PDB file of C-alpha atoms in Angstrom:
ATOM      1  CA  UNK P 248      22.405  -0.625  24.989  1.00  0.00           C
ATOM      2  CA  UNK P 249      23.013  -3.847  23.645  1.00  0.00           C
ATOM      3  CA  UNK P 250      27.107  -4.327  22.287  1.00  0.00           C
ATOM      4  CA  UNK P 251      26.429  -4.806  18.817  1.00  0.00           C
ATOM      5  CA  UNK P 252      23.833  -2.156  18.390  1.00  0.00           C
ATOM      6  CA  UNK P 253      26.606  -0.034  19.633  1.00  0.00           C
ATOM      7  CA  UNK P 254      28.621  -0.917  17.405  1.00  0.00           C
ATOM      8  CA  UNK P 255      26.192  -0.440  14.060  1.00  0.00           C
ATOM      9  CA  UNK P 256      25.282   3.190  15.205  1.00  0.00           C
ATOM     10  CA  UNK P 257      29.087   3.853  15.216  1.00  0.00           C
ATOM     11  CA  UNK P 258      29.464   2.366  11.630  1.00  0.00           C
ATOM     12  CA  UNK P 259      27.063   4.594  10.079  1.00  0.00           C
ATOM     13  CA  UNK P 260      29.475   5.835   7.445  1.00  0.00           C
ATOM     14  CA  UNK P 261      30.800   2.421   7.025  1.00  0.00           C
ATOM     15  CA  UNK P 262      27.205   1.752   5.889  1.00  0.00           C
ATOM     16  CA  UNK P 263      27.213   5.136   3.430  1.00  0.00           C
ATOM     17  CA  UNK P 264      30.909   3.198   2.020  1.00  0.00           C
ATOM     18  CA  UNK P 265      28.890   0.222   1.574  1.00  0.00           C
ATOM     19  CA  UNK P 266      26.025   0.547  -0.183  1.00  0.00           C
ATOM     20  CA  UNK P 267      26.907   4.043  -2.840  1.00  0.00           C
ATOM     21  CA  UNK P 268      27.249   2.861  -5.851  1.00  0.00           C
ATOM     22  CA  UNK P 269      30.240   2.448  -8.354  1.00  0.00           C
ATOM     23  CA  UNK P 270      28.721   4.383 -10.643  1.00  0.00           C
ATOM     24  CA  UNK P 271      27.144   7.681 -11.595  1.00  0.00           C
ATOM     25  CA  UNK P 272      23.039   6.998 -11.442  1.00  0.00           C
ATOM     26  CA  UNK P 273      21.609   6.376 -14.519  1.00  0.00           C
ATOM     27  CA  UNK P 274      18.133   8.040 -16.249  1.00  0.00           C
ATOM     28  CA  UNK P 275      15.041   5.838 -16.658  1.00  0.00           C
ATOM     29  CA  UNK P 276      14.388   5.640 -20.436  1.00  0.00           C
ATOM     30  CA  UNK P 277      11.466   4.311 -21.861  1.00  0.00           C
ATOM     31  CA  UNK P 278      10.327   3.455 -25.469  1.00  0.00           C
ATOM     32  CA  UNK P 279       6.428   5.426 -24.602  1.00  0.00           C
ATOM     33  CA  UNK P 280       5.079   8.032 -26.655  1.00  0.00           C
ATOM     34  CA  UNK P 281       4.873  11.015 -24.633  1.00  0.00           C
ATOM     35  CA  UNK P 282       2.314  12.571 -27.129  1.00  0.00           C
ATOM     36  CA  UNK P 283      -0.471  13.788 -25.775  1.00  0.00           C
ATOM     37  CA  UNK P 284      -3.880  11.463 -26.441  1.00  0.00           C
ATOM     38  CA  UNK P 285      -6.095  14.396 -27.432  1.00  0.00           C
ATOM     39  CA  UNK P 286      -3.134  16.256 -29.636  1.00  0.00           C
ATOM     40  CA  UNK P 287      -4.208  16.105 -33.335  1.00  0.00           C
ATOM     41  CA  UNK P 288      -1.357  16.987 -34.616  1.00  0.00           C
ATOM     42  CA  UNK P 289      -0.747  15.718 -37.867  1.00  0.00           C
ATOM     43  CA  UNK P 290       2.986  15.414 -37.982  1.00  0.00           C
ATOM     44  CA  UNK P 291       3.177  13.903 -34.191  1.00  0.00           C
ATOM     45  CA  UNK P 292       0.513  11.279 -34.852  1.00  0.00           C
ATOM     46  CA  UNK P 293       1.448   9.909 -38.318  1.00  0.00           C
ATOM     47  CA  UNK P 294       3.449   7.189 -36.081  1.00  0.00           C
ATOM     48  CA  UNK P 295       1.420   6.468 -33.900  1.00  0.00           C
ATOM     49  CA  UNK P 296      -0.306   2.939 -34.432  1.00  0.00           C
ATOM     50  CA  UNK P 297      -2.772   0.386 -32.460  1.00  0.00           C
ATOM     51  CA  UNK P 298      -3.380  -2.925 -33.540  1.00  0.00           C
ATOM     52  CA  UNK P 299      -6.259  -4.187 -32.574  1.00  0.00           C
ATOM     53  CA  UNK P 300      -8.567  -7.890 -33.266  1.00  0.00           C
ATOM     54  CA  UNK P 301     -10.053  -7.403 -36.080  1.00  0.00           C
ATOM     55  CA  UNK P 302     -13.130 -10.442 -36.233  1.00  0.00           C
ATOM     56  CA  UNK P 303     -14.501 -11.502 -39.428  1.00  0.00           C
ATOM     57  CA  UNK P 304     -17.616 -14.207 -39.044  1.00  0.00           C
ATOM     58  CA  UNK P 305     -17.338 -16.797 -40.604  1.00  0.00           C
ATOM     59  CA  UNK P 306     -14.067 -17.357 -40.310  1.00  0.00           C
ATOM     60  CA  UNK P 307     -12.915 -18.104 -44.217  1.00  0.00           C
ATOM     61  CA  UNK P 308     -12.194 -21.938 -42.904  1.00  0.00           C
ATOM     62  CA  UNK P 309     -15.999 -22.154 -41.518  1.00  0.00           C
ATOM     63  CA  UNK P 310     -17.092 -21.515 -45.051  1.00  0.00           C
ATOM     64  CA  UNK P 311     -15.171 -23.121 -46.934  1.00  0.00           C
ATOM     65  CA  UNK P 312     -16.467 -26.384 -44.262  1.00  0.00           C
ATOM     66  CA  UNK P 313     -20.043 -25.466 -45.881  1.00  0.00           C
ATOM     67  CA  UNK P 314     -19.094 -25.199 -48.940  1.00  0.00           C
ATOM     68  CA  UNK P 315     -17.587 -28.107 -48.996  1.00  0.00           C
ATOM     69  CA  UNK P 316     -19.712 -30.800 -46.494  1.00  0.00           C
ATOM     70  CA  UNK P 317     -23.270 -28.627 -46.683  1.00  0.00           C
ATOM     71  CA  UNK P 318     -26.351 -28.831 -48.812  1.00  0.00           C
ATOM     72  CA  UNK P 319     -27.180 -27.030 -51.541  1.00  0.00           C
ATOM     73  CA  UNK P 320     -30.663 -24.462 -51.947  1.00  0.00           C
ATOM     74  CA  UNK P 321     -31.586 -22.731 -55.040  1.00  0.00           C
ATOM     75  CA  UNK P 322     -35.294 -20.224 -55.157  1.00  0.00           C
ATOM     76  CA  UNK P 323     -37.574 -20.586 -58.246  1.00  0.00           C
ATOM     77  CA  UNK P 324     -35.271 -18.229 -60.051  1.00  0.00           C
ATOM     78  CA  UNK P 325     -32.066 -20.862 -59.262  1.00  0.00           C
ATOM     79  CA  UNK P 326     -30.403 -18.314 -57.089  1.00  0.00           C
ATOM     80  CA  UNK P 327     -28.708 -19.883 -55.043  1.00  0.00           C
ATOM     81  CA  UNK P 328     -29.923 -18.775 -51.857  1.00  0.00           C
ATOM     82  CA  UNK P 329     -28.172 -21.318 -48.614  1.00  0.00           C
ATOM     83  CA  UNK P 330     -25.010 -23.676 -49.010  1.00  0.00           C
ATOM     84  CA  UNK P 331     -25.098 -25.492 -45.324  1.00  0.00           C
ATOM     85  CA  UNK P 332     -26.222 -22.847 -42.934  1.00  0.00           C
ATOM     86  CA  UNK P 333     -24.311 -20.115 -45.024  1.00  0.00           C
ATOM     87  CA  UNK P 334     -27.706 -17.967 -46.258  1.00  0.00           C
ATOM     88  CA  UNK P 335     -26.844 -15.872 -49.809  1.00  0.00           C
ATOM     89  CA  UNK P 336     -29.291 -12.960 -51.139  1.00  0.00           C
ATOM     90  CA  UNK P 337     -31.877 -13.158 -54.656  1.00  0.00           C
ATOM     91  CA  UNK P 338     -31.486  -9.231 -54.481  1.00  0.00           C
ATOM     92  CA  UNK P 339     -34.661  -8.849 -51.811  1.00  0.00           C
ATOM     93  CA  UNK P 340     -32.973  -8.480 -48.517  1.00  0.00           C
ATOM     94  CA  UNK P 341     -31.778  -5.361 -46.335  1.00  0.00           C
ATOM     95  CA  UNK P 342     -29.568  -5.342 -43.164  1.00  0.00           C
ATOM     96  CA  UNK P 343     -28.774  -2.784 -41.211  1.00  0.00           C
ATOM     97  CA  UNK P 344     -25.898  -0.173 -42.006  1.00  0.00           C
ATOM     98  CA  UNK P 345     -24.325   3.089 -41.775  1.00  0.00           C
ATOM     99  CA  UNK P 346     -24.404   6.309 -44.362  1.00  0.00           C
ATOM    100  CA  UNK P 347     -23.197   9.680 -43.735  1.00  0.00           C
ATOM    101  CA  UNK P 348     -25.837  12.599 -43.842  1.00  0.00           C
ATOM    102  CA  UNK P 349     -25.722  15.718 -46.170  1.00  0.00           C
ATOM    103  CA  UNK P 350     -25.123  17.909 -42.811  1.00  0.00           C
ATOM    104  CA  UNK P 351     -21.902  15.334 -41.874  1.00  0.00           C
ATOM    105  CA  UNK P 352     -24.187  12.761 -39.080  1.00  0.00           C
ATOM    106  CA  UNK P 353     -24.185   8.757 -39.041  1.00  0.00           C
ATOM    107  CA  UNK P 354     -27.841   7.354 -39.758  1.00  0.00           C
ATOM    108  CA  UNK P 355     -28.826   3.856 -40.031  1.00  0.00           C
ATOM    109  CA  UNK P 356     -30.149   2.613 -42.680  1.00  0.00           C
ATOM    110  CA  UNK P 357     -31.678  -0.950 -44.402  1.00  0.00           C
ATOM    111  CA  UNK P 358     -29.178  -1.117 -47.609  1.00  0.00           C
ATOM    112  CA  UNK P 359     -30.263  -3.999 -50.060  1.00  0.00           C
ATOM    113  CA  UNK P 360     -28.079  -6.951 -49.879  1.00  0.00           C
ATOM    114  CA  UNK P 361     -27.064  -7.130 -53.599  1.00  0.00           C
ATOM    115  CA  UNK P 362     -27.351 -10.236 -55.299  1.00  0.00           C
ATOM    116  CA  UNK P 363     -25.003 -13.686 -54.627  1.00  0.00           C
ATOM    117  CA  UNK P 364     -24.573 -11.551 -50.923  1.00  0.00           C
ATOM    118  CA  UNK P 365     -23.994 -13.675 -48.278  1.00  0.00           C
ATOM    119  CA  UNK P 366     -26.274 -12.406 -45.558  1.00  0.00           C
ATOM    120  CA  UNK P 367     -25.901 -12.114 -41.793  1.00  0.00           C
ATOM    121  CA  UNK P 368     -21.170 -11.749 -42.303  1.00  0.00           C
ATOM    122  CA  UNK P 369     -19.207  -9.457 -39.672  1.00  0.00           C
ATOM    123  CA  UNK P 370     -16.220  -7.858 -39.842  1.00  0.00           C
ATOM    124  CA  UNK P 371     -16.175  -5.902 -36.671  1.00  0.00           C
ATOM    125  CA  UNK P 372     -13.011  -4.249 -34.916  1.00  0.00           C
ATOM    126  CA  UNK P 373     -12.427  -6.592 -31.692  1.00  0.00           C
ATOM    127  CA  UNK P 374     -10.070  -6.233 -28.485  1.00  0.00           C
ATOM    128  CA  UNK P 375      -6.757  -4.468 -28.529  1.00  0.00           C
ATOM    129  CA  UNK P 376      -3.771  -7.070 -29.414  1.00  0.00           C
ATOM    130  CA  UNK P 377      -1.400  -8.022 -26.933  1.00  0.00           C
ATOM    131  CA  UNK P 378       1.495 -10.520 -26.391  1.00  0.00           C
ATOM    132  CA  UNK P 379       0.287 -13.583 -27.547  1.00  0.00           C
ATOM    133  CA  UNK P 380       1.526 -17.031 -25.567  1.00  0.00           C
ATOM    134  CA  UNK P 381       3.970 -18.836 -27.456  1.00  0.00           C
ATOM    135  CA  UNK P 382       3.350 -22.597 -27.157  1.00  0.00           C
ATOM    136  CA  UNK P 383       6.595 -24.424 -27.130  1.00  0.00           C
ATOM    137  CA  UNK P 384       7.434 -21.626 -24.678  1.00  0.00           C
ATOM    138  CA  UNK P 385       4.651 -22.520 -22.438  1.00  0.00           C
ATOM    139  CA  UNK P 386       5.628 -26.078 -23.524  1.00  0.00           C
ATOM    140  CA  UNK P 387       9.407 -25.962 -22.556  1.00  0.00           C
ATOM    141  CA  UNK P 388       8.197 -24.268 -19.145  1.00  0.00           C
ATOM    142  CA  UNK P 389       5.739 -27.271 -18.133  1.00  0.00           C
ATOM    143  CA  UNK P 390       8.344 -29.344 -18.725  1.00  0.00           C
ATOM    144  CA  UNK P 391      10.577 -27.836 -16.482  1.00  0.00           C
ATOM    145  CA  UNK P 392       7.772 -27.307 -14.084  1.00  0.00           C
ATOM    146  CA  UNK P 393       7.396 -31.108 -13.924  1.00  0.00           C
ATOM    147  CA  UNK P 394      11.655 -32.265 -13.694  1.00  0.00           C
ATOM    148  CA  UNK P 395      11.784 -29.854 -11.131  1.00  0.00           C
ATOM    149  CA  UNK P 396       9.048 -30.933  -8.988  1.00  0.00           C
ATOM    150  CA  UNK P 397       9.257 -34.613  -9.842  1.00  0.00           C
ATOM    151  CA  UNK P 398       6.117 -35.258 -10.730  1.00  0.00           C
ATOM    152  CA  UNK P 399       4.318 -36.248 -13.970  1.00  0.00           C
ATOM    153  CA  UNK P 400       4.486 -34.665 -17.367  1.00  0.00           C
ATOM    154  CA  UNK P 401       1.328 -31.405 -17.097  1.00  0.00           C
ATOM    155  CA  UNK P 402      -2.235 -32.297 -18.654  1.00  0.00           C
ATOM    156  CA  UNK P 403      -4.453 -29.453 -19.253  1.00  0.00           C
ATOM    157  CA  UNK P 404      -7.647 -30.465 -18.845  1.00  0.00           C
ATOM    158  CA  UNK P 405     -11.159 -27.833 -20.168  1.00  0.00           C
ATOM    159  CA  UNK P 406     -13.093 -27.542 -16.959  1.00  0.00           C
ATOM    160  CA  UNK P 407     -16.853 -28.620 -18.078  1.00  0.00           C
ATOM    161  CA  UNK P 408     -20.182 -26.645 -18.222  1.00  0.00           C
ATOM    162  CA  UNK P 409     -21.727 -28.329 -15.849  1.00  0.00           C
ATOM    163  CA  UNK P 410     -21.012 -31.147 -13.401  1.00  0.00           C
ATOM    164  CA  UNK P 411     -24.187 -32.714 -12.113  1.00  0.00           C
ATOM    165  CA  UNK P 412     -26.224 -31.962  -9.376  1.00  0.00           C
ATOM    166  CA  UNK P 413     -24.148 -31.525  -6.190  1.00  0.00           C
ATOM    167  CA  UNK P 414     -25.680 -33.888  -3.369  1.00  0.00           C
ATOM    168  CA  UNK P 415     -25.406 -31.714   0.664  1.00  0.00           C
ATOM    169  CA  UNK P 416     -24.427 -34.365   2.747  1.00  0.00           C
ATOM    170  CA  UNK P 417     -23.444 -33.311   7.063  1.00  0.00           C
ATOM    171  CA  UNK P 418     -20.490 -35.048   8.401  1.00  0.00           C
ATOM    172  CA  UNK P 419     -22.407 -37.383  10.491  1.00  0.00           C
ATOM    173  CA  UNK P 420     -24.139 -38.303   6.963  1.00  0.00           C
ATOM    174  CA  UNK P 421     -20.795 -39.509   5.702  1.00  0.00           C
ATOM    175  CA  UNK P 422     -19.864 -40.862   8.080  1.00  0.00           C
ATOM    176  CA  UNK P 423     -22.759 -43.877   7.821  1.00  0.00           C
ATOM    177  CA  UNK P 424     -21.629 -44.064   4.532  1.00  0.00           C
ATOM    178  CA  UNK P 425     -18.426 -44.659   5.050  1.00  0.00           C
ATOM    179  CA  UNK P 426     -18.408 -46.849   7.768  1.00  0.00           C
ATOM    180  CA  UNK P 427     -21.242 -48.684   5.766  1.00  0.00           C
ATOM    181  CA  UNK P 428     -18.920 -49.307   2.848  1.00  0.00           C
ATOM    182  CA  UNK P 429     -15.898 -50.623   5.088  1.00  0.00           C
ATOM    183  CA  UNK P 430     -17.689 -52.840   6.440  1.00  0.00           C
ATOM    184  CA  UNK P 431     -20.086 -54.416   2.930  1.00  0.00           C
ATOM    185  CA  UNK P 432     -15.703 -54.592   1.719  1.00  0.00           C
ATOM    186  CA  UNK P 433     -13.038 -57.376   2.146  1.00  0.00           C
ATOM    187  CA  UNK P 434     -10.247 -55.286   2.402  1.00  0.00           C
ATOM    188  CA  UNK P 435      -7.902 -58.174   1.615  1.00  0.00           C
ATOM    189  CA  UNK P 436      -9.013 -57.900  -2.009  1.00  0.00           C
ATOM    190  CA  UNK P 437      -9.136 -54.057  -2.225  1.00  0.00           C
ATOM    191  CA  UNK P 438      -6.250 -53.297  -5.119  1.00  0.00           C
ATOM    192  CA  UNK P 439      -5.017 -49.523  -3.241  1.00  0.00           C
ATOM    193  CA  UNK P 440      -3.258 -47.610  -5.915  1.00  0.00           C
ATOM    194  CA  UNK P 441      -1.081 -45.016  -5.200  1.00  0.00           C
ATOM    195  CA  UNK P 442      -1.438 -42.379  -8.193  1.00  0.00           C
ATOM    196  CA  UNK P 443       1.997 -40.207  -8.485  1.00  0.00           C
ATOM    197  CA  UNK P 444       2.485 -35.961  -7.831  1.00  0.00           C
ATOM    198  CA  UNK P 445       1.065 -34.267 -10.491  1.00  0.00           C
ATOM    199  CA  UNK P 446       1.072 -30.555 -11.617  1.00  0.00           C
ATOM    200  CA  UNK P 447      -2.355 -28.433 -11.001  1.00  0.00           C
ATOM    201  CA  UNK P 448      -4.282 -28.927 -14.403  1.00  0.00           C
ATOM    202  CA  UNK P 449      -6.620 -26.096 -14.391  1.00  0.00           C
ATOM    203  CA  UNK P 450      -4.498 -23.750 -16.529  1.00  0.00           C
ATOM    204  CA  UNK P 451      -2.648 -25.081 -19.638  1.00  0.00           C
ATOM    205  CA  UNK P 452      -0.189 -22.643 -18.452  1.00  0.00           C
ATOM    206  CA  UNK P 453       1.462 -24.252 -15.046  1.00  0.00           C
ATOM    207  CA  UNK P 454       3.297 -20.792 -13.831  1.00  0.00           C
ATOM    208  CA  UNK P 455      -0.918 -19.306 -14.192  1.00  0.00           C
ATOM    209  CA  UNK P 456      -0.571 -21.252 -10.571  1.00  0.00           C
ATOM    210  CA  UNK P 457       2.441 -19.770  -9.003  1.00  0.00           C
ATOM    211  CA  UNK P 458       1.020 -16.371  -7.444  1.00  0.00           C
ATOM    212  CA  UNK P 459       4.749 -15.637  -6.467  1.00  0.00           C
ATOM    213  CA  UNK P 460       6.167 -15.426  -9.845  1.00  0.00           C
ATOM    214  CA  UNK P 461       3.312 -13.794 -10.774  1.00  0.00           C
ATOM    215  CA  UNK P 462       3.498 -10.026 -12.051  1.00  0.00           C
ATOM    216  CA  UNK P 463       1.755  -7.234 -11.143  1.00  0.00           C
ATOM    217  CA  UNK P 464       0.544  -3.951 -11.706  1.00  0.00           C
ATOM    218  CA  UNK P 465       1.644  -1.021  -8.346  1.00  0.00           C
ATOM    219  CA  UNK P 466       1.241   2.148  -7.194  1.00  0.00           C
ATOM    220  CA  UNK P 467       5.086   2.783  -7.279  1.00  0.00           C
ATOM    221  CA  UNK P 468       6.955   2.882 -10.646  1.00  0.00           C
ATOM    222  CA  UNK P 469       7.788   5.989 -13.224  1.00  0.00           C
ATOM    223  CA  UNK P 470      10.988   7.531 -14.080  1.00  0.00           C
ATOM    224  CA  UNK P 471      13.121   9.176 -12.205  1.00  0.00           C
ATOM    225  CA  UNK P 472      12.548  12.636 -11.698  1.00  0.00           C
ATOM    226  CA  UNK P 473      15.619  15.264 -12.788  1.00  0.00           C
ATOM    227  CA  UNK P 474      15.851  17.157  -9.521  1.00  0.00           C
ATOM    228  CA  UNK P 475      16.645  13.461  -8.095  1.00  0.00           C
ATOM    229  CA  UNK P 476      19.026  12.656 -10.713  1.00  0.00           C
ATOM    230  CA  UNK P 477      20.518  15.986  -9.739  1.00  0.00           C
ATOM    231  CA  UNK P 478      20.966  15.382  -6.324  1.00  0.00           C
ATOM    232  CA  UNK P 479      22.293  11.720  -6.310  1.00  0.00           C
ATOM    233  CA  UNK P 480      25.159  13.225  -8.714  1.00  0.00           C
ATOM    234  CA  UNK P 481      26.512  15.561  -6.333  1.00  0.00           C
ATOM    235  CA  UNK P 482      26.620  12.949  -3.409  1.00  0.00           C
ATOM    236  CA  UNK P 483      28.106  10.561  -6.458  1.00  0.00           C
ATOM    237  CA  UNK P 484      30.815  13.585  -6.377  1.00  0.00           C
ATOM    238  CA  UNK P 485      30.628  13.974  -2.760  1.00  0.00           C
ATOM    239  CA  UNK P 486      31.611  11.030  -1.505  1.00  0.00           C
ATOM    240  CA  UNK P 487      34.212  10.817  -4.004  1.00  0.00           C
ATOM    241  CA  UNK P 488      36.175  13.492  -2.690  1.00  0.00           C
ATOM    242  CA  UNK P 489      36.006  11.627   0.611  1.00  0.00           C
ATOM    243  CA  UNK P 490      37.303   9.052  -0.499  1.00  0.00           C
ATOM    244  CA  UNK P 491      39.562  10.338  -2.431  1.00  0.00           C
ATOM    245  CA  UNK P 492      40.968  12.640   1.087  1.00  0.00           C
ATOM    246  CA  UNK P 493      40.886   9.118   2.875  1.00  0.00           C
ATOM    247  CA  UNK P 494      44.597   7.344   4.661  1.00  0.00           C
ATOM    248  CA  UNK P 495      45.203   4.654   2.526  1.00  0.00           C
ATOM    249  CA  UNK P 496      46.082   2.290   5.167  1.00  0.00           C
ATOM    250  CA  UNK P 497      41.747   3.230   5.992  1.00  0.00           C
ATOM    251  CA  UNK P 498      40.698   3.070   2.426  1.00  0.00           C
ATOM    252  CA  UNK P 499      42.052  -0.281   2.650  1.00  0.00           C
ATOM    253  CA  UNK P 500      40.064  -1.302   5.442  1.00  0.00           C
ATOM    254  CA  UNK P 501      36.738  -0.318   4.423  1.00  0.00           C
ATOM    255  CA  UNK P 502      37.098  -2.096   0.861  1.00  0.00           C
ATOM    256  CA  UNK P 503      38.403  -5.849   3.053  1.00  0.00           C
ATOM    257  CA  UNK P 504      35.036  -4.440   5.145  1.00  0.00           C
ATOM    258  CA  UNK P 505      32.700  -4.468   2.852  1.00  0.00           C
ATOM    259  CA  UNK P 506      33.657  -8.302   1.290  1.00  0.00           C
ATOM    260  CA  UNK P 507      35.040  -9.748   5.176  1.00  0.00           C
ATOM    261  CA  UNK P 508      31.784 -11.377   6.457  1.00  0.00           C
ATOM    262  CA  UNK P 509      33.855 -11.289  10.395  1.00  0.00           C
ATOM    263  CA  UNK P 510      35.787  -8.704  12.378  1.00  0.00           C
ATOM    264  CA  UNK P 511      38.312 -11.683  12.282  1.00  0.00           C
ATOM    265  CA  UNK P 512      38.835 -12.402   9.633  1.00  0.00           C
ATOM    266  CA  UNK P 513      39.740  -8.123   9.102  1.00  0.00           C
ATOM    267  CA  UNK P 514      42.171  -9.103  11.767  1.00  0.00           C
ATOM    268  CA  UNK P 515      43.573 -12.007  10.408  1.00  0.00           C
ATOM    269  CA  UNK P 516      43.827  -9.950   7.579  1.00  0.00           C
ATOM    270  CA  UNK P 517      46.391  -7.325   9.680  1.00  0.00           C
ATOM    271  CA  UNK P 518      48.353 -10.300  10.807  1.00  0.00           C
ATOM    272  CA  UNK P 519      46.829 -10.395  14.935  1.00  0.00           C
ATOM    273  CA  UNK P 520      45.843 -14.162  15.899  1.00  0.00           C
ATOM    274  CA  UNK P 521      42.905 -15.820  17.178  1.00  0.00           C
ATOM    275  CA  UNK P 522      40.868 -13.397  19.714  1.00  0.00           C
ATOM    276  CA  UNK P 523      43.133 -10.630  19.089  1.00  0.00           C
ATOM    277  CA  UNK P 524      41.981 -10.688  15.500  1.00  0.00           C
ATOM    278  CA  UNK P 525      38.147  -9.814  16.839  1.00  0.00           C
ATOM    279  CA  UNK P 526      39.197  -7.106  18.952  1.00  0.00           C
ATOM    280  CA  UNK P 527      42.236  -6.193  16.335  1.00  0.00           C
ATOM    281  CA  UNK P 528      39.472  -5.900  13.613  1.00  0.00           C
ATOM    282  CA  UNK P 529      36.971  -3.756  15.279  1.00  0.00           C
ATOM    283  CA  UNK P 530      39.450  -0.917  16.345  1.00  0.00           C
ATOM    284  CA  UNK P 531      40.542  -1.331  12.427  1.00  0.00           C
ATOM    285  CA  UNK P 532      37.276  -0.682  11.262  1.00  0.00           C
ATOM    286  CA  UNK P 533      35.906   1.914  13.344  1.00  0.00           C
ATOM    287  CA  UNK P 534      38.630   4.075  12.783  1.00  0.00           C
ATOM    288  CA  UNK P 535      38.375   3.652   9.563  1.00  0.00           C
ATOM    289  CA  UNK P 536      34.444   4.252   9.367  1.00  0.00           C
ATOM    290  CA  UNK P 537      35.550   7.525  11.993  1.00  0.00           C
ATOM    291  CA  UNK P 538      38.328   9.215   9.286  1.00  0.00           C
ATOM    292  CA  UNK P 539      36.077   8.054   6.102  1.00  0.00           C
ATOM    293  CA  UNK P 540      33.299  10.370   8.448  1.00  0.00           C
ATOM    294  CA  UNK P 541      35.908  13.050   8.728  1.00  0.00           C
ATOM    295  CA  UNK P 542      36.599  13.098   4.666  1.00  0.00           C
ATOM    296  CA  UNK P 543      32.756  12.788   4.634  1.00  0.00           C
ATOM    297  CA  UNK P 544      32.337  16.337   6.576  1.00  0.00           C
ATOM    298  CA  UNK P 545      35.280  18.297   5.054  1.00  0.00           C
ATOM    299  CA  UNK P 546      34.039  17.071   0.921  1.00  0.00           C
ATOM    300  CA  UNK P 547      30.651  18.713   2.877  1.00  0.00           C
ATOM    301  CA  UNK P 548      31.843  21.463   3.933  1.00  0.00           C
ATOM    302  CA  UNK P 549      34.876  22.443   0.883  1.00  0.00           C
ATOM    303  CA  UNK P 550      31.015  22.567  -1.340  1.00  0.00           C
ATOM    304  CA  UNK P 551      29.095  24.569   0.894  1.00  0.00           C
ATOM    305  CA  UNK P 552      31.929  26.836   3.533  1.00  0.00           C
ATOM    306  CA  UNK P 553      28.762  28.197   5.406  1.00  0.00           C
ATOM    307  CA  UNK P 554      27.685  24.716   6.350  1.00  0.00           C
ATOM    308  CA  UNK P 555      28.347  23.845   9.723  1.00  0.00           C
TER     309      UNK P 555
END
């Protein structure tokens, strides 16, 4: 058995001493509602809201643009039926609409549009709203990456729907074209331009290009079960009882060892020097570990005398 592996196996109690938290376990809280989705109790669902994006077409800005720049068309009766691309009813047009029947069902019918009503409009509830990106924060994030990586400032380049026809060439054809270009070029007159390092331009936010910085879903998570919290509290109490039953010298050694970087540092703290400090640190740590192990067994026995 390897020497270091043997020592590590002996210090199982010390590992528990180091990894045990110095505070009581805290239950996980959440601001999510615990009301079932199909709960119809008015008192429980009264405060629940679901914000959604509302799309109005055409928008107010689009309407004002046509009013300002569009030409006006009137019918024979002098009614305005068009302003730019906006069309208006003269009282004869209909559009699809919905209404409730006598038995409470919904039916579709052709609703006559009143005179002067805008035709082809839409007022629809679309996708659910979420947290929007703050443009100032995005800009500061991009500047941070540029300064950290010592590159040019980020510039977002939008993609194009049509990039032209793609020409497929083989490796041999490409080599031949390059060789022909080199033979027809006077390299003494060629100016080489070295472009500075840059950042990806396919996204408005540079951080999106670094996958390691993205938060993704996982199969774990969720609130801690109350049984686990009770078990952790019992283990914490057992650990405190064991520490209270330890000798002061051994407790100081364990506390010092948790912060020490080597066995030699433990030995030097106890007055040993040179090579003797390493061996002394080993003996002191093993003795403190055994004392803590015995204290844990006593604490476990005090909690349940039937435990052997």
